[in-house]
């Protein structure tokens, strides 16, 4: 299969907007997010609403088109297993090494966990529920937060 540079360009643009969207979430007044800045602005709501209407459908359309183009005519189970393996490792790494830091920052910011990254990570990596903690996924003991997209692609 030849490389589709048009899809690559769309994907890069979509993920660039997605990154800007998530950075701006910390500054939008009146919207809940994992971490919020003390400096918020109401005017950010309108561009965020406009972007919110089509950002996820665009990502799913690009992913569906790319999957459809690379799906083999035969050997689909082997393809699915290889794809699942390639996506599962980054998802697991993200849950353990990346999102755990976000959960720590959120829990400390909300006052539910005392500062101390080492103690938090030791407890977090046991994958047990956190009664009373208010970071996303505390009821399950871990979270994939914004890596849910990888799980959906699997």
PDB file of C-alpha atoms in Angstrom:
ATOM      1  CA  UNK A   1       0.000   0.000   0.000  1.00  0.00           C
ATOM      2  CA  UNK A   2       1.304   3.447  -0.825  1.00  0.00           C
ATOM      3  CA  UNK A   3       1.508   6.113   1.830  1.00  0.00           C
ATOM      4  CA  UNK A   4      -1.441   8.525   1.928  1.00  0.00           C
ATOM      5  CA  UNK A   5       0.107  11.896   2.683  1.00  0.00           C
ATOM      6  CA  UNK A   6      -3.286  13.586   2.585  1.00  0.00           C
ATOM      7  CA  UNK A   7      -4.476  11.412   5.489  1.00  0.00           C
ATOM      8  CA  UNK A   8      -1.177  11.976   7.319  1.00  0.00           C
ATOM      9  CA  UNK A   9      -1.623  15.726   6.967  1.00  0.00           C
ATOM     10  CA  UNK A  10      -5.216  15.569   8.201  1.00  0.00           C
ATOM     11  CA  UNK A  11      -4.164  13.395  11.146  1.00  0.00           C
ATOM     12  CA  UNK A  12      -1.335  15.755  12.119  1.00  0.00           C
ATOM     13  CA  UNK A  13      -3.669  18.754  11.914  1.00  0.00           C
ATOM     14  CA  UNK A  14      -6.403  16.993  13.894  1.00  0.00           C
ATOM     15  CA  UNK A  15      -4.031  15.940  16.668  1.00  0.00           C
ATOM     16  CA  UNK A  16      -2.474  19.412  16.723  1.00  0.00           C
ATOM     17  CA  UNK A  17      -5.931  20.891  17.314  1.00  0.00           C
ATOM     18  CA  UNK A  18      -6.627  18.205  19.894  1.00  0.00           C
ATOM     19  CA  UNK A  19      -3.494  19.149  21.830  1.00  0.00           C
ATOM     20  CA  UNK A  20      -4.412  22.846  21.723  1.00  0.00           C
ATOM     21  CA  UNK A  21      -7.953  21.964  22.808  1.00  0.00           C
ATOM     22  CA  UNK A  22      -6.730  20.094  25.876  1.00  0.00           C
ATOM     23  CA  UNK A  23      -4.286  22.828  26.830  1.00  0.00           C
ATOM     24  CA  UNK A  24      -7.079  25.396  26.533  1.00  0.00           C
ATOM     25  CA  UNK A  25      -9.341  23.272  28.771  1.00  0.00           C
ATOM     26  CA  UNK A  26      -7.232  24.382  31.728  1.00  0.00           C
ATOM     27  CA  UNK A  27      -8.128  28.009  30.968  1.00  0.00           C
ATOM     28  CA  UNK A  28     -11.821  27.877  29.974  1.00  0.00           C
ATOM     29  CA  UNK A  29     -13.973  29.511  32.620  1.00  0.00           C
ATOM     30  CA  UNK A  30     -16.897  27.454  33.892  1.00  0.00           C
ATOM     31  CA  UNK A  31     -15.779  24.100  32.463  1.00  0.00           C
ATOM     32  CA  UNK A  32     -14.525  21.242  34.593  1.00  0.00           C
ATOM     33  CA  UNK A  33     -11.199  19.611  33.772  1.00  0.00           C
ATOM     34  CA  UNK A  34      -8.535  17.564  35.542  1.00  0.00           C
ATOM     35  CA  UNK A  35      -6.443  20.627  36.380  1.00  0.00           C
ATOM     36  CA  UNK A  36      -7.589  24.225  36.137  1.00  0.00           C
ATOM     37  CA  UNK A  37      -5.582  27.402  36.037  1.00  0.00           C
ATOM     38  CA  UNK A  38      -6.448  30.292  38.317  1.00  0.00           C
ATOM     39  CA  UNK A  39      -6.365  32.386  35.128  1.00  0.00           C
ATOM     40  CA  UNK A  40      -9.503  31.482  33.163  1.00  0.00           C
ATOM     41  CA  UNK A  41     -11.331  33.271  30.372  1.00  0.00           C
ATOM     42  CA  UNK A  42     -14.976  33.066  29.352  1.00  0.00           C
ATOM     43  CA  UNK A  43     -14.237  34.056  25.742  1.00  0.00           C
ATOM     44  CA  UNK A  44     -12.507  30.691  25.245  1.00  0.00           C
ATOM     45  CA  UNK A  45     -15.847  28.900  25.520  1.00  0.00           C
ATOM     46  CA  UNK A  46     -17.001  29.796  22.004  1.00  0.00           C
ATOM     47  CA  UNK A  47     -13.935  28.618  20.054  1.00  0.00           C
ATOM     48  CA  UNK A  48     -13.877  25.500  22.219  1.00  0.00           C
ATOM     49  CA  UNK A  49     -17.550  24.783  21.491  1.00  0.00           C
ATOM     50  CA  UNK A  50     -16.921  25.271  17.770  1.00  0.00           C
ATOM     51  CA  UNK A  51     -13.966  22.870  17.868  1.00  0.00           C
ATOM     52  CA  UNK A  52     -15.848  20.426  20.069  1.00  0.00           C
ATOM     53  CA  UNK A  53     -18.523  19.860  17.417  1.00  0.00           C
ATOM     54  CA  UNK A  54     -16.234  18.150  14.904  1.00  0.00           C
ATOM     55  CA  UNK A  55     -12.906  17.210  16.534  1.00  0.00           C
ATOM     56  CA  UNK A  56     -13.827  13.651  17.543  1.00  0.00           C
ATOM     57  CA  UNK A  57     -15.830  12.772  14.409  1.00  0.00           C
ATOM     58  CA  UNK A  58     -12.822  13.910  12.367  1.00  0.00           C
ATOM     59  CA  UNK A  59     -10.431  11.691  14.335  1.00  0.00           C
ATOM     60  CA  UNK A  60     -12.718   8.669  14.074  1.00  0.00           C
ATOM     61  CA  UNK A  61     -13.248   9.256  10.333  1.00  0.00           C
ATOM     62  CA  UNK A  62      -9.500   9.482   9.705  1.00  0.00           C
ATOM     63  CA  UNK A  63      -8.879   6.352  11.797  1.00  0.00           C
ATOM     64  CA  UNK A  64     -11.650   4.453  10.016  1.00  0.00           C
ATOM     65  CA  UNK A  65     -10.387   5.433   6.575  1.00  0.00           C
ATOM     66  CA  UNK A  66      -6.808   4.484   7.478  1.00  0.00           C
ATOM     67  CA  UNK A  67      -7.951   1.158   8.900  1.00  0.00           C
ATOM     68  CA  UNK A  68     -10.062   0.443   5.845  1.00  0.00           C
ATOM     69  CA  UNK A  69      -7.140   1.172   3.536  1.00  0.00           C
ATOM     70  CA  UNK A  70      -4.696  -1.083   5.368  1.00  0.00           C
ATOM     71  CA  UNK A  71      -7.100  -3.935   6.137  1.00  0.00           C
ATOM     72  CA  UNK A  72      -6.000  -7.014   4.174  1.00  0.00           C
ATOM     73  CA  UNK A  73      -8.447  -8.983   2.060  1.00  0.00           C
ATOM     74  CA  UNK A  74      -7.443 -12.142   3.925  1.00  0.00           C
ATOM     75  CA  UNK A  75      -5.851 -12.789   7.283  1.00  0.00           C
ATOM     76  CA  UNK A  76      -8.003 -10.299   9.150  1.00  0.00           C
ATOM     77  CA  UNK A  77      -7.661 -12.116  12.494  1.00  0.00           C
ATOM     78  CA  UNK A  78      -3.873 -12.001  12.240  1.00  0.00           C
ATOM     79  CA  UNK A  79      -4.097  -8.322  11.309  1.00  0.00           C
ATOM     80  CA  UNK A  80      -6.384  -7.636  14.300  1.00  0.00           C
ATOM     81  CA  UNK A  81      -4.042  -9.448  16.695  1.00  0.00           C
ATOM     82  CA  UNK A  82      -0.964  -7.599  15.389  1.00  0.00           C
ATOM     83  CA  UNK A  83      -2.771  -4.257  15.553  1.00  0.00           C
ATOM     84  CA  UNK A  84      -4.040  -4.982  19.049  1.00  0.00           C
ATOM     85  CA  UNK A  85      -0.519  -5.869  20.180  1.00  0.00           C
ATOM     86  CA  UNK A  86       0.938  -2.712  18.672  1.00  0.00           C
ATOM     87  CA  UNK A  87      -1.671  -0.533  20.391  1.00  0.00           C
ATOM     88  CA  UNK A  88      -1.908  -2.388  23.697  1.00  0.00           C
ATOM     89  CA  UNK A  89       1.730  -1.829  24.669  1.00  0.00           C
ATOM     90  CA  UNK A  90       1.558   1.985  24.304  1.00  0.00           C
ATOM     91  CA  UNK A  91      -1.770   1.987  26.172  1.00  0.00           C
ATOM     92  CA  UNK A  92      -0.345   0.010  29.093  1.00  0.00           C
ATOM     93  CA  UNK A  93       2.824   2.115  29.165  1.00  0.00           C
ATOM     94  CA  UNK A  94       0.716   5.275  29.140  1.00  0.00           C
ATOM     95  CA  UNK A  95      -1.461   4.072  32.016  1.00  0.00           C
ATOM     96  CA  UNK A  96       1.540   3.132  34.153  1.00  0.00           C
ATOM     97  CA  UNK A  97       4.116   5.800  33.278  1.00  0.00           C
ATOM     98  CA  UNK A  98       2.335   8.841  31.868  1.00  0.00           C
ATOM     99  CA  UNK A  99      -1.253   9.058  33.087  1.00  0.00           C
ATOM    100  CA  UNK A 100      -0.217   8.113  36.613  1.00  0.00           C
ATOM    101  CA  UNK A 101       1.592  11.466  36.805  1.00  0.00           C
ATOM    102  CA  UNK A 102      -1.535  13.282  35.648  1.00  0.00           C
ATOM    103  CA  UNK A 103      -3.619  11.435  38.261  1.00  0.00           C
ATOM    104  CA  UNK A 104      -1.086  12.417  40.943  1.00  0.00           C
ATOM    105  CA  UNK A 105      -1.193  16.102  39.955  1.00  0.00           C
ATOM    106  CA  UNK A 106      -4.993  16.078  39.872  1.00  0.00           C
ATOM    107  CA  UNK A 107      -5.296  14.349  43.257  1.00  0.00           C
ATOM    108  CA  UNK A 108      -2.771  16.698  44.914  1.00  0.00           C
ATOM    109  CA  UNK A 109      -4.446  19.736  43.347  1.00  0.00           C
ATOM    110  CA  UNK A 110      -7.833  18.664  44.715  1.00  0.00           C
ATOM    111  CA  UNK A 111      -6.338  17.979  48.147  1.00  0.00           C
ATOM    112  CA  UNK A 112      -7.204  14.282  48.193  1.00  0.00           C
ATOM    113  CA  UNK A 113      -3.622  13.003  48.243  1.00  0.00           C
ATOM    114  CA  UNK A 114      -0.722  14.359  50.234  1.00  0.00           C
ATOM    115  CA  UNK A 115       2.287  15.374  48.159  1.00  0.00           C
ATOM    116  CA  UNK A 116       4.825  12.620  47.651  1.00  0.00           C
ATOM    117  CA  UNK A 117       5.099  11.179  44.152  1.00  0.00           C
ATOM    118  CA  UNK A 118       6.915   7.991  45.181  1.00  0.00           C
ATOM    119  CA  UNK A 119       4.276   6.988  47.728  1.00  0.00           C
ATOM    120  CA  UNK A 120       1.489   7.842  45.303  1.00  0.00           C
ATOM    121  CA  UNK A 121       2.995   5.788  42.472  1.00  0.00           C
ATOM    122  CA  UNK A 122       3.620   2.821  44.772  1.00  0.00           C
ATOM    123  CA  UNK A 123      -0.066   2.862  45.739  1.00  0.00           C
ATOM    124  CA  UNK A 124      -1.313   3.652  42.206  1.00  0.00           C
ATOM    125  CA  UNK A 125       0.601   0.764  40.611  1.00  0.00           C
ATOM    126  CA  UNK A 126      -1.209  -1.675  42.885  1.00  0.00           C
ATOM    127  CA  UNK A 127      -4.359  -0.987  40.813  1.00  0.00           C
ATOM    128  CA  UNK A 128      -6.665  -0.906  43.840  1.00  0.00           C
ATOM    129  CA  UNK A 129      -9.557   1.565  44.221  1.00  0.00           C
ATOM    130  CA  UNK A 130      -8.830   4.859  46.022  1.00  0.00           C
ATOM    131  CA  UNK A 131     -11.761   5.557  48.352  1.00  0.00           C
ATOM    132  CA  UNK A 132     -12.413   9.259  48.565  1.00  0.00           C
ATOM    133  CA  UNK A 133      -9.788  10.296  46.014  1.00  0.00           C
ATOM    134  CA  UNK A 134     -11.095  12.498  43.240  1.00  0.00           C
ATOM    135  CA  UNK A 135      -8.903  11.875  40.270  1.00  0.00           C
ATOM    136  CA  UNK A 136     -10.411  10.306  37.189  1.00  0.00           C
ATOM    137  CA  UNK A 137     -10.506   6.544  37.624  1.00  0.00           C
ATOM    138  CA  UNK A 138      -9.909   6.550  41.390  1.00  0.00           C
ATOM    139  CA  UNK A 139     -12.822   4.173  41.887  1.00  0.00           C
ATOM    140  CA  UNK A 140     -11.013   1.601  39.723  1.00  0.00           C
ATOM    141  CA  UNK A 141      -7.498   2.190  41.023  1.00  0.00           C
ATOM    142  CA  UNK A 142      -6.120   3.494  37.730  1.00  0.00           C
ATOM    143  CA  UNK A 143      -7.143   5.568  34.743  1.00  0.00           C
ATOM    144  CA  UNK A 144      -6.317   5.827  31.093  1.00  0.00           C
ATOM    145  CA  UNK A 145      -7.726   9.369  30.960  1.00  0.00           C
ATOM    146  CA  UNK A 146      -7.208  10.645  27.446  1.00  0.00           C
ATOM    147  CA  UNK A 147      -5.644   7.429  26.237  1.00  0.00           C
ATOM    148  CA  UNK A 148      -9.158   6.011  25.873  1.00  0.00           C
ATOM    149  CA  UNK A 149      -8.763   6.631  22.149  1.00  0.00           C
ATOM    150  CA  UNK A 150      -6.074   3.937  21.999  1.00  0.00           C
ATOM    151  CA  UNK A 151      -8.409   1.500  23.735  1.00  0.00           C
ATOM    152  CA  UNK A 152     -11.140   2.314  21.214  1.00  0.00           C
ATOM    153  CA  UNK A 153      -8.717   1.739  18.328  1.00  0.00           C
ATOM    154  CA  UNK A 154      -7.808  -1.673  19.717  1.00  0.00           C
TER     155      UNK A 154
END
